[in-house]
Amino acid sequence: MNASETGPESRAPSPSDVAVSIVCGAVPGIVAGTQVAGLLFFLNPHLDFVPRAVAGAMFRYALLLGTVSLLLQLPFTWDNAQRARRLLPWGLMTAFAAAGTLHWIHASFFDFYLPAGINRRLIKAALWLSLAAVITFYTALLHTLQRRPYGVRSRTGFLFLSLMATYVVVERREAFRPRPEVTPRATVIEDTDRPSLLVVGVPGATLDAVLPMSQQNQLPFLSRLLDEGTHGRLETLSPTRPRPLWTSLATGRYPYRHGVVSTTLFPAPFAGASEELRLTPIGIGFSRWGVSEPLERPARSRTLALWEMVERLGVDSTRVGWPLGGRSLPTAPPNEETTRLELEWLDLAAEARQLVEPSLRSDRTRVATLRPVLRDTPGRAHFISLQGMASVTRAFYGGWAAVHLDGSQSERDLAAARVVTGYYATLDSLIEQLWNDLPEPRLIAVVSPYGTRAPNGLDQVLASVQPQRAVRGHRSGGPDGLFVLHGPGVRPGHFLSDAEITDVAPTLLYALGLPVARDLDGRTLTEAMTDEQLARKALTFVPSYETLRPLGVVSAPRGAGSN
């Protein structure tokens, strides 16, 4: 075969061909990087949207993803510029489609975690990106099927779409203006006698488990609370992230308002040395490649929690193990012998014991810490979280559900069901001890901002490969929590059909005889109260507790009514 028969592929690529291959390989990643940078500013509206920060973020992620895109394509195109040109439109289409999909997903997924204005702009940006993906796909498909070369108009169109995609994201984000916070008027509240309050947080608890156990007399104290008080499912928020949900429950506000939208904060060096990313993109493993080590400081609420509201009224509060941190009582040592005997009663296997024993010891420690305080301080508000339930239900709730909801009789499921039932029964006893020590008049609320569900869908498929996954529980997917309220003025035996986690704070304020702040997102569950209570204590409002100061509390004269 002579040299004329070898064809152009046998010649070494020219520098210009290599340059074309490099540019065509990097451009899709550069476009994708600018879109990721824009999405970060959508997810973090607290960041100043200034040219330096935006340019820094776009350069950072365009360089990173452009390099990845180049490394993926260059082995196939470095010696064939024509192939690189052919792949470029498909790469752009993929970048547009992926960016549009991410914008759609995040607008829906973080509905309660982002201001309404940001969500609307995310959706509009997603529309434009989806349109760019459709146009690019149609153009590339026609040229591929007809084997037509890309002319000047097609190339100009691709350049215009790439620039337009970046402009649309920047323009939509720049157009966002946070709603100005109006400083409420100074608040004055009449000080009256009120019951002692006990709020018990039981993360992972759900009525799907509590109701059947109560009917079988396995939870005598909770059964009493259900019969003599009000209870219902507590609708959670998606995504199910514990720290934001606990904060919403305690503040009566949605995550985007109290500011705690994630458990972990990451540095945002492109926006400033002290800036932070509170939300990061989901579905693309961003925390593994897009950010550095997380910050050590936790996210903090920028609004008052319920205990801070009552403290401004001169009512002392006590917190033990509550997830939001702050001042908390030092824990007392548990009774080791009692803990060991209770575990023997549960008849746990060795691997289950390793998980349940620390959880039970932690919960008993917290109860032992709070009990002396309850006896000695009437009229206070007490908050305790028994976190062990979350660990136990995540490890074993799937087995409990298989036995009690699906009728499974496998030994693995039966063992897991015994663990869950035993732990619920133990907590039932611990909560009863706290209630007995609470001085009268007294009010108790048992709350969980999210529940636990059994495996389904993909979880069941994975369980067929790893059988131990079948007994696990899951908090994702929005399983509802629970709310049980018992005390003076609470309607007995009533089921709440429409309650959200933001309703807890205003409802407890009213139950304590206090007005409800108008700047809370939740509503007062008046259906949980008796007609006599509603007639005796009218539902009143104040602008905000944020403006309340100790000097704003006015003591009611002796003998005055509570109206």
Coordinates of C-alpha atoms in Angstrom, one line a residue:
M1 CA 0.0 0.0 0.0
N2 CA 1.5 3.4 -1.0
A3 CA 1.4 6.6 1.0
S4 CA -1.5 7.9 -1.1
E5 CA -3.7 5.0 0.0
T6 CA -3.2 5.4 3.7
G7 CA -5.8 8.2 4.1
P8 CA -5.7 11.3 6.3
E9 CA -6.0 9.3 9.5
S10 CA -2.4 8.2 9.2
R11 CA -1.0 11.7 9.2
A12 CA 0.1 13.3 12.5
P13 CA -2.5 15.8 13.7
S14 CA -1.5 19.4 13.1
P15 CA -1.3 21.9 16.0
S16 CA -4.5 23.6 14.7
D17 CA -6.4 20.3 14.8
V18 CA -5.2 19.6 18.3
A19 CA -6.3 23.1 19.3
V20 CA -9.7 22.6 17.8
S21 CA -10.0 19.2 19.7
I22 CA -9.0 20.9 23.0
V23 CA -11.5 23.7 22.6
C24 CA -14.4 21.5 21.5
G25 CA -13.7 19.1 24.3
A26 CA -13.5 21.7 27.0
V27 CA -16.5 24.0 26.0
P28 CA -19.3 21.7 27.2
G29 CA -17.7 21.4 30.6
I30 CA -17.1 25.2 30.7
V31 CA -20.8 25.8 30.0
A32 CA -21.8 23.2 32.7
G33 CA -19.4 24.9 35.2
T34 CA -21.0 28.3 34.7
Q35 CA -24.4 26.7 35.3
V36 CA -23.2 25.0 38.5
A37 CA -21.8 28.4 39.7
G38 CA -25.1 30.1 38.9
L39 CA -27.1 27.3 40.8
L40 CA -24.9 27.9 43.9
F41 CA -26.0 31.5 44.0
F42 CA -29.7 30.5 43.6
L43 CA -29.3 28.0 46.5
N44 CA -27.6 30.6 48.7
P45 CA -29.5 33.8 48.3
H46 CA -27.7 35.3 51.3
L47 CA -24.5 35.6 49.2
D48 CA -23.9 39.0 47.6
F49 CA -24.5 38.7 43.9
V50 CA -21.6 41.0 42.9
P51 CA -19.4 40.7 39.7
R52 CA -16.3 39.6 41.5
A53 CA -18.0 36.8 43.4
V54 CA -20.0 35.6 40.3
A55 CA -16.9 35.7 38.1
G56 CA -14.8 33.9 40.7
A57 CA -17.4 31.1 41.1
M58 CA -17.8 30.7 37.3
F59 CA -14.1 30.6 36.7
R60 CA -13.6 28.1 39.5
Y61 CA -16.2 25.6 38.3
A62 CA -15.8 26.3 34.5
L63 CA -12.1 25.4 34.9
L64 CA -12.8 22.3 36.9
L65 CA -15.6 20.9 34.7
G66 CA -14.0 22.1 31.5
T67 CA -10.9 20.0 32.5
V68 CA -13.0 17.0 33.2
S69 CA -14.9 17.3 29.9
L70 CA -11.6 17.7 28.0
L71 CA -10.1 14.6 29.7
L72 CA -13.2 12.5 28.8
Q73 CA -13.2 13.5 25.1
L74 CA -9.6 14.1 24.2
P75 CA -8.6 10.4 23.9
F76 CA -11.2 10.0 21.2
T77 CA -10.8 13.4 19.4
W78 CA -7.2 14.6 19.8
D79 CA -6.2 13.3 16.3
N80 CA -9.5 14.0 14.6
A81 CA -10.7 17.6 14.7
Q82 CA -13.7 16.8 12.5
R83 CA -14.9 14.3 15.1
A84 CA -14.4 16.9 17.9
R85 CA -16.6 19.4 15.9
R86 CA -19.3 16.7 15.5
L87 CA -19.3 15.9 19.2
L88 CA -19.4 19.5 20.4
P89 CA -23.2 20.1 19.7
W90 CA -24.0 16.9 21.5
G91 CA -21.9 18.0 24.4
L92 CA -23.6 21.4 24.6
M93 CA -27.0 19.7 24.4
T94 CA -26.0 17.5 27.4
A95 CA -24.8 20.5 29.4
F96 CA -28.0 22.5 28.7
A97 CA -30.2 19.5 29.5
A98 CA -28.3 18.6 32.7
A99 CA -28.4 22.3 33.9
G100 CA -32.1 22.6 33.1
T101 CA -32.9 19.4 34.9
L102 CA -30.9 20.5 38.0
H103 CA -32.7 23.8 38.1
W104 CA -36.1 22.0 37.9
I105 CA -35.2 19.5 40.6
H106 CA -33.8 22.1 43.0
A107 CA -36.8 24.4 42.6
S108 CA -39.1 21.5 43.7
F109 CA -36.8 19.7 46.2
F110 CA -35.9 22.8 48.2
D111 CA -39.4 24.3 48.1
F112 CA -39.5 25.2 51.8
Y113 CA -35.8 25.9 52.0
L114 CA -35.7 28.8 49.5
P115 CA -37.6 32.1 49.3
A116 CA -40.5 32.0 46.9
G117 CA -38.8 34.6 44.6
I118 CA -35.8 32.3 44.2
N119 CA -38.0 29.3 43.4
R120 CA -39.8 31.2 40.6
R121 CA -36.5 32.4 39.1
L122 CA -35.1 28.9 39.2
I123 CA -38.1 27.6 37.3
K124 CA -37.8 30.4 34.7
A125 CA -34.1 29.7 34.2
A126 CA -34.9 26.0 33.9
L127 CA -37.4 26.8 31.1
W128 CA -34.8 28.7 29.1
L129 CA -32.2 26.0 29.6
S130 CA -34.6 23.3 28.5
L131 CA -35.5 25.3 25.4
A132 CA -31.7 25.6 24.6
A133 CA -31.3 21.9 25.0
V134 CA -34.2 21.2 22.6
I135 CA -32.9 23.6 20.0
T136 CA -29.4 22.2 20.2
F137 CA -30.7 18.6 20.1
Y138 CA -32.8 19.3 17.0
T139 CA -30.0 21.0 15.2
A140 CA -27.4 18.3 16.0
L141 CA -29.8 15.5 15.0
L142 CA -30.6 17.0 11.6
H143 CA -26.9 17.5 10.8
T144 CA -26.0 14.0 12.0
L145 CA -28.8 12.2 10.1
Q146 CA -28.1 14.2 6.9
R147 CA -24.4 14.2 7.3
R148 CA -24.3 17.9 6.7
P149 CA -21.4 20.1 7.9
Y150 CA -22.2 22.8 10.4
G151 CA -22.4 26.1 8.6
V152 CA -21.9 29.7 9.9
R153 CA -25.5 30.0 11.0
S154 CA -25.4 26.8 13.1
R155 CA -22.1 27.7 14.7
T156 CA -23.3 31.2 15.5
G157 CA -26.5 29.7 16.9
F158 CA -24.5 27.4 19.2
L159 CA -22.4 30.3 20.4
F160 CA -25.5 32.4 21.0
L161 CA -27.2 29.6 23.0
S162 CA -24.1 29.1 25.1
L163 CA -23.9 32.8 25.9
M164 CA -27.7 33.1 26.4
A165 CA -27.7 30.2 28.8
T166 CA -25.2 32.0 31.0
Y167 CA -26.9 35.3 30.7
V168 CA -30.3 33.9 31.6
V169 CA -29.0 32.3 34.8
V170 CA -27.1 35.5 35.8
E171 CA -30.0 37.8 34.9
R172 CA -32.6 35.7 36.8
R173 CA -30.5 35.5 39.9
E174 CA -29.5 39.2 39.7
A175 CA -33.2 40.1 39.5
F176 CA -33.9 38.5 42.9
R177 CA -34.5 41.0 45.6
P178 CA -35.1 39.6 49.1
R179 CA -38.3 40.9 50.7
P180 CA -37.2 43.7 53.1
E181 CA -37.7 42.7 56.7
V182 CA -40.1 45.1 58.4
T183 CA -39.2 45.7 62.0
P184 CA -42.4 44.9 64.0
R185 CA -43.7 47.3 66.6
A186 CA -42.6 47.0 70.1
T187 CA -44.6 44.2 71.9
V188 CA -46.1 44.4 75.3
I189 CA -47.6 41.2 76.8
E190 CA -49.5 40.8 80.0
D191 CA -47.9 38.4 82.4
T192 CA -50.3 35.8 83.8
D193 CA -50.0 32.5 85.7
R194 CA -49.4 29.6 83.3
P195 CA -48.8 25.9 83.6
S196 CA -45.5 24.1 83.6
L197 CA -44.6 23.0 80.1
L198 CA -42.8 19.8 79.1
V199 CA -41.8 19.3 75.5
V200 CA -40.4 15.8 74.7
G201 CA -38.8 15.4 71.3
V202 CA -38.7 11.8 70.0
P203 CA -37.1 11.9 66.5
G204 CA -38.2 9.1 64.2
A205 CA -41.3 8.3 66.1
T206 CA -44.5 7.9 64.0
L207 CA -48.1 7.2 64.7
D208 CA -47.9 4.2 62.4
A209 CA -46.1 2.5 65.2
V210 CA -47.5 4.3 68.3
L211 CA -51.2 3.6 67.5
P212 CA -50.9 -0.2 67.0
M213 CA -48.7 -0.5 70.1
S214 CA -51.1 1.5 72.1
Q215 CA -54.1 -0.6 71.1
Q216 CA -52.1 -3.7 72.2
N217 CA -51.4 -2.1 75.7
Q218 CA -47.7 -2.0 75.0
L219 CA -47.5 1.8 75.7
P220 CA -49.7 2.5 78.7
F221 CA -48.7 6.1 79.3
L222 CA -48.8 7.2 75.6
S223 CA -52.2 5.4 75.4
R224 CA -53.4 7.6 78.2
L225 CA -52.1 10.7 76.5
L226 CA -53.9 9.7 73.3
D227 CA -57.2 9.1 75.1
E228 CA -57.1 12.2 77.3
G229 CA -55.4 14.6 75.0
T230 CA -55.1 15.5 71.3
H231 CA -52.9 13.8 68.8
G232 CA -52.2 13.7 65.1
R233 CA -49.6 13.3 62.4
L234 CA -47.2 16.1 62.1
E235 CA -46.6 16.8 58.4
T236 CA -42.9 17.2 57.8
L237 CA -41.0 19.2 55.2
S238 CA -39.0 17.8 52.3
P239 CA -36.1 17.2 52.2
T240 CA -36.1 15.5 55.6
R241 CA -33.0 17.1 57.2
P242 CA -33.2 16.8 61.0
R243 CA -31.6 20.1 62.1
P244 CA -33.7 22.4 59.8
L245 CA -36.8 20.4 60.8
W246 CA -36.1 20.7 64.5
T247 CA -35.5 24.5 64.0
S248 CA -38.8 24.9 62.2
L249 CA -40.6 23.0 65.0
A250 CA -39.1 25.2 67.6
T251 CA -39.4 28.6 65.8
G252 CA -42.7 28.1 63.9
R253 CA -41.0 29.3 60.7
Y254 CA -40.0 27.6 57.5
P255 CA -36.3 26.9 56.9
Y256 CA -35.7 29.7 54.5
R257 CA -36.9 32.2 57.1
H258 CA -35.0 30.9 60.1
G259 CA -31.8 30.3 58.0
V260 CA -31.0 26.7 59.2
V261 CA -31.3 24.8 55.9
S262 CA -28.5 22.2 56.3
T263 CA -26.6 20.4 58.9
T264 CA -23.2 21.2 57.4
L265 CA -21.8 24.5 56.2
F266 CA -19.0 24.8 53.5
P267 CA -16.7 27.7 52.8
A268 CA -17.4 29.9 49.8
P269 CA -14.0 31.5 49.1
F270 CA -15.1 33.0 45.8
A271 CA -17.6 35.2 47.7
G272 CA -15.3 36.2 50.6
A273 CA -13.2 34.7 53.3
S274 CA -16.1 34.6 55.8
E275 CA -18.8 33.6 53.5
E276 CA -20.4 30.1 53.6
L277 CA -22.5 27.8 51.5
R278 CA -25.6 26.7 53.4
L279 CA -27.1 24.6 50.5
T280 CA -25.2 22.7 47.9
P281 CA -26.5 21.0 44.8
I282 CA -27.9 17.5 45.1
G283 CA -27.6 14.5 42.8
I284 CA -24.1 15.3 41.4
G285 CA -21.9 14.4 44.3
F286 CA -21.1 18.1 44.7
S287 CA -19.8 17.8 48.3
R288 CA -17.1 15.4 47.1
W289 CA -15.6 17.6 44.4
G290 CA -17.1 21.0 44.5
V291 CA -16.2 22.2 48.0
S292 CA -13.4 21.9 50.5
E293 CA -13.6 20.6 54.1
P294 CA -16.9 21.6 55.9
L295 CA -16.8 24.4 58.5
E296 CA -16.7 23.4 62.1
R297 CA -19.4 25.9 63.2
P298 CA -23.0 24.8 62.9
A299 CA -25.8 26.7 61.2
R300 CA -27.6 29.0 63.6
S301 CA -31.2 30.2 63.6
R302 CA -31.7 33.9 63.0
T303 CA -35.1 33.8 64.6
L304 CA -36.3 33.1 68.2
A305 CA -37.1 29.6 69.3
L306 CA -40.0 28.9 71.7
W307 CA -37.9 28.8 74.8
E308 CA -36.3 32.2 73.9
M309 CA -39.8 33.6 73.5
V310 CA -40.9 32.6 76.9
E311 CA -37.6 33.6 78.5
R312 CA -38.3 37.1 77.3
L313 CA -41.4 37.0 79.3
G314 CA -39.4 36.2 82.4
V315 CA -40.2 32.4 82.3
D316 CA -37.1 30.3 82.8
S317 CA -36.5 27.4 80.5
T318 CA -34.5 24.2 80.7
R319 CA -33.1 22.3 77.7
V320 CA -31.6 18.8 77.8
G321 CA -30.2 17.4 74.6
W322 CA -32.3 19.6 72.3
P323 CA -30.8 19.4 68.8
L324 CA -30.5 23.2 68.4
G325 CA -27.8 23.5 71.0
G326 CA -27.4 26.6 73.2
R327 CA -27.4 26.5 76.9
S328 CA -28.2 23.0 78.2
L329 CA -28.0 21.3 81.6
P330 CA -24.9 19.2 82.3
T331 CA -26.0 15.6 82.2
A332 CA -26.0 13.3 85.2
P333 CA -24.6 9.7 85.1
P334 CA -27.2 7.0 84.4
N335 CA -27.9 4.0 86.5
E336 CA -25.7 1.4 84.8
E337 CA -27.3 -1.6 86.5
T338 CA -30.8 -0.5 85.5
T339 CA -29.7 0.0 81.9
R340 CA -28.1 -3.5 81.8
L341 CA -31.3 -5.1 83.2
E342 CA -33.5 -3.3 80.7
L343 CA -31.4 -4.5 77.8
E344 CA -31.6 -8.1 79.1
W345 CA -35.4 -7.7 79.2
L346 CA -35.2 -6.7 75.5
D347 CA -33.4 -10.0 74.8
L348 CA -31.1 -8.4 72.2
A349 CA -28.6 -10.1 70.0
A350 CA -25.0 -9.0 70.3
E351 CA -25.0 -6.7 67.2
A352 CA -28.3 -5.1 68.2
R353 CA -27.0 -4.5 71.8
Q354 CA -24.0 -2.5 70.4
L355 CA -26.4 0.0 68.9
V356 CA -29.2 0.0 71.4
E357 CA -27.2 0.2 74.6
P358 CA -25.5 3.6 73.9
S359 CA -28.9 5.0 72.7
L360 CA -30.7 3.8 75.9
R361 CA -27.9 5.0 78.1
S362 CA -28.0 8.5 76.5
D363 CA -31.8 8.8 76.9
R364 CA -31.7 7.6 80.5
T365 CA -29.0 10.1 81.2
R366 CA -31.0 13.0 79.9
V367 CA -34.1 11.9 81.8
A368 CA -32.0 11.5 85.0
T369 CA -30.7 15.0 84.5
L370 CA -34.1 16.7 84.0
R371 CA -36.1 15.0 86.7
P372 CA -34.7 16.9 89.8
V373 CA -35.2 20.2 87.9
L374 CA -38.8 19.4 87.2
R375 CA -39.6 18.7 90.8
D376 CA -38.0 21.9 92.1
T377 CA -39.1 24.5 89.6
P378 CA -42.9 24.9 88.9
G379 CA -44.0 27.2 86.2
R380 CA -41.0 26.7 83.9
A381 CA -40.7 25.5 80.3
H382 CA -38.7 22.3 79.9
F383 CA -37.4 20.8 76.6
I384 CA -35.8 17.4 76.3
S385 CA -34.9 15.4 73.3
L386 CA -34.6 11.6 73.5
Q387 CA -32.5 11.0 70.4
G388 CA -32.0 7.3 70.8
M389 CA -35.3 6.5 69.0
A390 CA -33.8 7.9 65.8
S391 CA -30.9 5.4 65.8
V392 CA -33.1 2.5 66.8
T393 CA -35.8 3.1 64.2
R394 CA -33.2 3.7 61.4
A395 CA -31.6 0.3 62.2
F396 CA -34.7 -1.8 62.8
Y397 CA -38.0 -0.2 61.8
G398 CA -38.2 -2.1 58.5
G399 CA -38.3 -5.4 60.4
W400 CA -41.1 -4.0 62.7
A401 CA -43.1 -2.9 59.7
A402 CA -42.6 -6.3 58.0
V403 CA -44.0 -8.1 61.0
H404 CA -46.9 -5.8 62.1
L405 CA -47.9 -4.5 58.7
D406 CA -47.0 -7.3 56.3
G407 CA -47.3 -10.3 58.5
S408 CA -43.7 -11.5 58.1
Q409 CA -42.6 -14.3 60.4
S410 CA -39.0 -14.4 59.5
E411 CA -36.7 -14.6 62.6
R412 CA -34.7 -11.6 61.4
D413 CA -37.8 -9.4 61.1
L414 CA -39.2 -10.7 64.4
A415 CA -35.9 -9.9 66.2
A416 CA -35.9 -6.3 64.8
A417 CA -39.6 -5.9 65.7
R418 CA -38.8 -6.8 69.3
V419 CA -36.1 -4.2 69.5
V420 CA -38.4 -1.4 68.2
T421 CA -41.3 -2.4 70.4
G422 CA -39.1 -2.7 73.5
Y423 CA -37.5 0.7 72.9
Y424 CA -40.9 2.4 72.4
A425 CA -42.0 0.8 75.7
T426 CA -38.9 1.9 77.5
L427 CA -39.4 5.5 76.3
D428 CA -43.0 5.3 77.3
S429 CA -41.9 4.6 80.8
L430 CA -39.2 7.4 80.8
I431 CA -41.7 10.0 79.6
E432 CA -44.2 8.9 82.3
Q433 CA -41.5 9.5 84.9
L434 CA -41.0 13.0 83.6
W435 CA -44.7 13.7 83.6
N436 CA -45.1 12.5 87.2
D437 CA -42.3 14.9 88.4
L438 CA -43.8 17.9 86.5
P439 CA -45.6 20.2 89.0
E440 CA -49.3 21.0 88.4
P441 CA -50.8 22.7 86.5
R442 CA -48.9 21.0 83.8
L443 CA -48.9 20.6 80.0
I444 CA -47.0 18.0 78.0
A445 CA -46.3 17.8 74.3
V446 CA -44.6 14.8 72.7
V447 CA -43.3 15.8 69.3
S448 CA -41.4 14.3 66.4
P449 CA -40.6 16.5 63.3
Y450 CA -40.2 13.4 61.1
G451 CA -41.1 9.8 61.2
T452 CA -39.6 6.6 59.9
R453 CA -40.8 4.5 57.0
A454 CA -40.2 0.9 55.9
P455 CA -38.0 0.1 52.8
N456 CA -39.7 0.6 49.5
G457 CA -38.8 0.8 45.8
L458 CA -35.0 0.9 45.4
D459 CA -34.6 0.0 49.1
Q460 CA -36.3 -3.3 48.6
V461 CA -34.2 -4.0 45.5
L462 CA -31.0 -3.4 47.4
A463 CA -32.4 -5.5 50.3
S464 CA -32.6 -8.5 47.9
V465 CA -28.8 -8.3 47.5
Q466 CA -28.1 -7.2 51.1
P467 CA -30.7 -8.9 53.4
Q468 CA -29.7 -6.8 56.4
R469 CA -31.0 -3.7 54.6
A470 CA -34.5 -5.1 54.8
V471 CA -34.9 -4.4 58.5
R472 CA -33.7 -0.8 58.3
G473 CA -35.9 2.2 58.5
H474 CA -35.7 5.4 56.4
R475 CA -36.5 9.0 57.1
S476 CA -36.3 10.2 53.5
G477 CA -39.4 10.4 51.4
G478 CA -41.3 12.7 53.9
P479 CA -42.6 10.2 56.5
D480 CA -44.8 12.2 59.0
G481 CA -43.9 12.7 62.6
L482 CA -46.3 13.0 65.5
F483 CA -47.8 15.5 67.9
V484 CA -49.4 14.6 71.2
L485 CA -50.7 17.3 73.5
H486 CA -52.2 16.9 76.9
G487 CA -53.0 19.3 79.7
P488 CA -55.6 21.9 80.8
G489 CA -57.8 23.2 78.0
V490 CA -56.8 20.4 75.6
R491 CA -59.6 18.5 73.8
P492 CA -59.6 14.9 74.9
G493 CA -59.5 12.0 72.4
H494 CA -59.3 14.4 69.4
F495 CA -57.4 13.5 66.2
L496 CA -55.6 16.3 64.3
S497 CA -56.1 15.9 60.6
D498 CA -54.1 18.8 59.4
A499 CA -51.0 19.7 61.4
E500 CA -47.5 20.8 60.2
I501 CA -44.3 21.1 62.2
T502 CA -44.6 24.9 62.0
D503 CA -47.9 24.7 63.9
V504 CA -46.3 23.4 67.1
A505 CA -44.8 26.7 68.4
P506 CA -48.0 28.9 68.0
T507 CA -50.1 26.1 69.4
L508 CA -48.0 25.8 72.6
L509 CA -47.9 29.6 73.0
Y510 CA -51.7 29.7 73.0
A511 CA -51.9 26.7 75.4
L512 CA -49.6 28.6 77.8
G513 CA -52.0 31.5 77.7
L514 CA -49.8 33.7 75.5
P515 CA -50.6 35.6 72.4
V516 CA -49.4 34.3 69.0
A517 CA -46.9 36.3 67.0
R518 CA -48.1 37.3 63.5
D519 CA -44.7 36.7 62.0
L520 CA -44.8 32.9 62.5
D521 CA -45.5 30.7 59.5
G522 CA -47.5 28.2 61.4
R523 CA -51.1 28.4 62.7
T524 CA -52.6 27.8 66.1
L525 CA -54.3 24.4 66.1
T526 CA -57.5 25.7 67.8
E527 CA -59.2 22.4 67.0
A528 CA -57.0 20.9 69.7
M529 CA -58.6 23.0 72.4
T530 CA -61.9 22.6 74.2
D531 CA -64.7 25.0 73.5
E532 CA -64.5 26.2 77.2
Q533 CA -60.8 27.0 76.7
L534 CA -61.5 29.0 73.5
A535 CA -64.3 30.9 75.2
R536 CA -62.2 31.6 78.3
K537 CA -59.0 32.6 76.5
A538 CA -59.5 34.4 73.2
L539 CA -56.9 33.8 70.5
T540 CA -54.8 37.0 70.5
F541 CA -51.9 38.2 68.4
V542 CA -48.9 40.4 68.8
P543 CA -46.7 41.6 65.9
S544 CA -43.6 39.7 66.9
Y545 CA -41.7 38.2 69.9
E546 CA -38.5 39.5 68.2
T547 CA -39.2 43.0 69.5
L548 CA -40.2 41.9 73.0
R549 CA -37.9 42.9 75.8
P550 CA -38.1 42.1 79.5
L551 CA -39.4 45.6 80.2
G552 CA -42.2 45.0 77.8
V553 CA -43.8 42.5 80.2
V554 CA -46.7 43.9 82.2
S555 CA -47.9 42.0 85.3
A556 CA -51.6 41.4 85.6
P557 CA -53.2 42.6 88.8
R558 CA -54.2 39.9 91.3
G559 CA -57.6 38.6 90.6
A560 CA -57.6 39.8 87.0
G561 CA -58.9 37.4 84.4
S562 CA -56.8 35.9 81.6
N563 CA -58.8 37.5 78.8

